[in-house]
mmCIF file of C-alpha atoms in Angstrom:
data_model
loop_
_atom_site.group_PDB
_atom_site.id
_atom_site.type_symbol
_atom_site.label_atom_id
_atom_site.label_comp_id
_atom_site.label_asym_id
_atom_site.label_seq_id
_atom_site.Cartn_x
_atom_site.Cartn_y
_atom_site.Cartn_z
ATOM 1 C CA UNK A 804 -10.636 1.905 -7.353
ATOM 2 C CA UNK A 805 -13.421 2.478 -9.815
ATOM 3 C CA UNK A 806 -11.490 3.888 -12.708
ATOM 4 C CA UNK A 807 -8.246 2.605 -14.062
ATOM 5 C CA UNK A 808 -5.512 4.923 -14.812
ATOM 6 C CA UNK A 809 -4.921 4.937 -18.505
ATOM 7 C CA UNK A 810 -2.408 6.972 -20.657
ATOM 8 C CA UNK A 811 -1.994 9.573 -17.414
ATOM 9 C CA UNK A 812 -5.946 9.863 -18.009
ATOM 10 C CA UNK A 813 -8.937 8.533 -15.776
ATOM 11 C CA UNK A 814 -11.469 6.745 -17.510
ATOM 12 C CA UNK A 815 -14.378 4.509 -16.161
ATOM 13 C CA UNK A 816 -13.225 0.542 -17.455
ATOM 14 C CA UNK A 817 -16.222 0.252 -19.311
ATOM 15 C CA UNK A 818 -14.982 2.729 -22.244
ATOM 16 C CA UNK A 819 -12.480 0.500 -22.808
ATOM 17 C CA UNK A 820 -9.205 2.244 -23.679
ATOM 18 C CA UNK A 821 -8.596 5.494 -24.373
ATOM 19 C CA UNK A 822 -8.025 5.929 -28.502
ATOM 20 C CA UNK A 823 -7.921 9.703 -28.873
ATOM 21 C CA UNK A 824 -5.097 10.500 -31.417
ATOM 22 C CA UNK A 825 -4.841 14.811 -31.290
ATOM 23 C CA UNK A 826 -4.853 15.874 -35.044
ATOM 24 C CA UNK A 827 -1.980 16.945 -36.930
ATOM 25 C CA UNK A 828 -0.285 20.625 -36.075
ATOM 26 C CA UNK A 829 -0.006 21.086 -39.570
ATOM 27 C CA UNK A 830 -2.823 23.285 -39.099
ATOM 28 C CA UNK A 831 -2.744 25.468 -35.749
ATOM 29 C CA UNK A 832 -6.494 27.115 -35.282
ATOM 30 C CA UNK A 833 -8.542 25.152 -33.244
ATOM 31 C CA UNK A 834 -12.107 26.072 -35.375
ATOM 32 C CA UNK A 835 -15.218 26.148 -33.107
ATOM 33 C CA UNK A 836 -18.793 26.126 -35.006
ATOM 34 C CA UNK A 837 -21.236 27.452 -32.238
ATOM 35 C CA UNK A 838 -24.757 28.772 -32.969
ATOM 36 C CA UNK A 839 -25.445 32.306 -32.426
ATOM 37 C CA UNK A 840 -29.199 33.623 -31.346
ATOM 38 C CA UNK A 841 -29.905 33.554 -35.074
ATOM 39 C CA UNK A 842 -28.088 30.882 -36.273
ATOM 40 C CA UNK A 843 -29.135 27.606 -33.831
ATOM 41 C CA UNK A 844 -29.170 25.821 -37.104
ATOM 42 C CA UNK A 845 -30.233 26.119 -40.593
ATOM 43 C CA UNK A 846 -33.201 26.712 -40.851
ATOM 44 C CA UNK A 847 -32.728 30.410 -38.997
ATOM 45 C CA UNK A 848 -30.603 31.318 -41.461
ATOM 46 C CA UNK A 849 -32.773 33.554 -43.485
ATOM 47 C CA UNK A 850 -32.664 35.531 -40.121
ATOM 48 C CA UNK A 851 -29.366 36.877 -40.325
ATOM 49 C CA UNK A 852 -28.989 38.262 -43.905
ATOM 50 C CA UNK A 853 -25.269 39.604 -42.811
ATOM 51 C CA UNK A 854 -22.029 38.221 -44.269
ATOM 52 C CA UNK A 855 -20.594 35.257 -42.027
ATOM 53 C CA UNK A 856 -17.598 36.627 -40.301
ATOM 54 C CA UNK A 857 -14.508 34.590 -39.165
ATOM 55 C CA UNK A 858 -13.391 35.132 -35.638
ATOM 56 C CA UNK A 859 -10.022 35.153 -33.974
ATOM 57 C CA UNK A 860 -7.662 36.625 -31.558
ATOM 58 C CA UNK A 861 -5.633 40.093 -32.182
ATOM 59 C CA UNK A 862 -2.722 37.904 -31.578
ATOM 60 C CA UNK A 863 -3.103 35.010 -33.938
ATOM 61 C CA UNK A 864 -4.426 37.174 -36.581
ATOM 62 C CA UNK A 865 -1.131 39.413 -36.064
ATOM 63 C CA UNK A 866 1.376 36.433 -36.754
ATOM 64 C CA UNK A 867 0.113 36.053 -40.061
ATOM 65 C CA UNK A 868 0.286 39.849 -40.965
ATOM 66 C CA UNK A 869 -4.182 40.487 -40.819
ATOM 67 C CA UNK A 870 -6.484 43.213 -39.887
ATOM 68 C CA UNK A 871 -9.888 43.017 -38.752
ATOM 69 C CA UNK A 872 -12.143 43.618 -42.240
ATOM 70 C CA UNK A 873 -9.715 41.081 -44.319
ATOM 71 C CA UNK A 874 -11.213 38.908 -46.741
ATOM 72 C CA UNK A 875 -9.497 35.418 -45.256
ATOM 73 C CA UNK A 876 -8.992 32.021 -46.597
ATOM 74 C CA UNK A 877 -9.713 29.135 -43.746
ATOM 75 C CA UNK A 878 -8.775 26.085 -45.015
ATOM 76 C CA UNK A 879 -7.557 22.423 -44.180
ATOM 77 C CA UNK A 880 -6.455 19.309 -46.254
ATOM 78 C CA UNK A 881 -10.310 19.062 -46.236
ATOM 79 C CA UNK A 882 -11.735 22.340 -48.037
ATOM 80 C CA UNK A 883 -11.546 25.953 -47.526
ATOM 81 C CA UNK A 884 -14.287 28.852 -46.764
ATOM 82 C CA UNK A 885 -13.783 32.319 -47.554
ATOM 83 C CA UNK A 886 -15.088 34.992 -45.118
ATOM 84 C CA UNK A 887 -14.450 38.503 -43.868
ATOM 85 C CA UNK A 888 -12.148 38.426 -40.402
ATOM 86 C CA UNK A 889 -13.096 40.045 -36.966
ATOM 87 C CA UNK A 890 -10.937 40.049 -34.197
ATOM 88 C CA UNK A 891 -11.914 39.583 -30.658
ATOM 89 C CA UNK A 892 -10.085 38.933 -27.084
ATOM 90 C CA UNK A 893 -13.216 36.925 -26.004
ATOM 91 C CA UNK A 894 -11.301 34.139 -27.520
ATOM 92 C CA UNK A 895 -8.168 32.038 -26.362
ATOM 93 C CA UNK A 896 -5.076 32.456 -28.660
ATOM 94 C CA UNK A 897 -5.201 29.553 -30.913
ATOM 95 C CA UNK A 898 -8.860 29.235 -31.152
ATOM 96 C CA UNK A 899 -11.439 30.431 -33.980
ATOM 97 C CA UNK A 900 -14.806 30.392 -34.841
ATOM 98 C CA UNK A 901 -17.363 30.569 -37.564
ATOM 99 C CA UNK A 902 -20.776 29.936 -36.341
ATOM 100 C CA UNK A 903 -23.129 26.800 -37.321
ATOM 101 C CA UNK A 904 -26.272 26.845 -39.434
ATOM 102 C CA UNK A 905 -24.994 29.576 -42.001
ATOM 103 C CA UNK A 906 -26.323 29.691 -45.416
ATOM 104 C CA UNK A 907 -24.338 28.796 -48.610
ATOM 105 C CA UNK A 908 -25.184 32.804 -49.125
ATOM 106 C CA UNK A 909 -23.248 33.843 -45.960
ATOM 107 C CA UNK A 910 -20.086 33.270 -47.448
ATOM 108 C CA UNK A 911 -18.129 34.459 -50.346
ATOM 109 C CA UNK A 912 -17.176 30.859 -51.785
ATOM 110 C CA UNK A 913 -20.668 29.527 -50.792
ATOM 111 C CA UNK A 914 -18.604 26.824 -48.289
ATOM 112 C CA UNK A 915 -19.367 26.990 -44.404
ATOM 113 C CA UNK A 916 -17.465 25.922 -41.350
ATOM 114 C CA UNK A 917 -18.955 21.776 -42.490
ATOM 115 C CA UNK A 918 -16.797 21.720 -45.595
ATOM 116 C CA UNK A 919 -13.676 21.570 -42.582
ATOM 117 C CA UNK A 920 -14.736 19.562 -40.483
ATOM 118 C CA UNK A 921 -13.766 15.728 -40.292
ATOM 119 C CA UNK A 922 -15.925 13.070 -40.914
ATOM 120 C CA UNK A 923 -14.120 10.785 -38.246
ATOM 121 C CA UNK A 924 -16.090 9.903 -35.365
ATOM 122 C CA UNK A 925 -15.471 10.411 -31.444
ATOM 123 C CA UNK A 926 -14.073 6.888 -29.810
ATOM 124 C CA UNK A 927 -16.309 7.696 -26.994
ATOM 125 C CA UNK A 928 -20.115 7.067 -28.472
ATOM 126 C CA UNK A 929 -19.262 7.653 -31.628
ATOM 127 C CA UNK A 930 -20.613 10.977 -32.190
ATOM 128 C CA UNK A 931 -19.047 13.646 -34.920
ATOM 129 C CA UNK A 932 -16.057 15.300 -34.049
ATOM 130 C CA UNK A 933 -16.773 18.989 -34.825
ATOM 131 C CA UNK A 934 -14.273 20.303 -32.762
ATOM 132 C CA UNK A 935 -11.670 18.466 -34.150
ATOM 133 C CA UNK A 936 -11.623 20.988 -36.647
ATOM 134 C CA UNK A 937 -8.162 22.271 -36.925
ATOM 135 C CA UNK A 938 -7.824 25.122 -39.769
ATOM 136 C CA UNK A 939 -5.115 27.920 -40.788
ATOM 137 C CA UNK A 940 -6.086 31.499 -42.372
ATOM 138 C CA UNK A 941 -4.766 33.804 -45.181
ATOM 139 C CA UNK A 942 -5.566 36.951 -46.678
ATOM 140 C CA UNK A 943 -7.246 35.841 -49.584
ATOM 141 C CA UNK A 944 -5.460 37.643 -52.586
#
């Protein structure tokens, strides 16, 4: 057999063990940072003169009392960004986004989705861990 069964998990023998630890629930929102056709990284960003918007499900944004239009807080142990909210059912309940490559000008703190993200690195190729992201939201008040 070519890979050995590890943790329930397949993985080929030359990875070595498997090491992945999931984060903490302490903070429920699994944040995704994708690029958008104006926002593929940085340097775009002068592109899309719009305020950032924070994306989530009806559902998720409805068990902690929000509205579409809300100025949010999303924040961590690690920092915090504040953003207008949209809603969308294009998403999976328990998963969020703010897209990649904003400006410190797209937001109304001047922090974007990198001042949440963990510096750890993967245990596979050690590669950043941007989806590791796990974040809550608030009306910001």
């Amino acid at each position: 057999q070519r890979y050995a069964q590890r943790s329930g998990e397949r993985s080929p023998p030359e990875l070595g063990p498997i090491t992945y630890q999931p984060p903490a629930d302490d903070y429920p929102l699994t944040l995704l940072s994708p690029a958008s056709s104006k926002t593929i990284n940085s340097i775009f960003g002068e592109l899309d003169k719009r305020p950032a918007s924070f994306l989530m499900h009806p559902s998720d944004a409805a068990k902690r009392g929000l509205r579409a239009g809300d100025t949010v807080r999303v924040f961590n142990d690690l920092g915090e960004v504040h953003v207008r909210l949209a809603l969308t059912e294009d998403l999976r309940v328990g998963v969020a986004t703010l897209p990649k490559g904003l400006w410190r000008a797209s937001t109304l703190n001047g922090a974007t989705a990198t001042a949440l993200t963990p510096d750890h690195l993967s245990d596979i190729g050690e590669g950043a861990c941007f989806n590791d992201a796990r974040v809550e939201v608030a009306r910001l008040t």
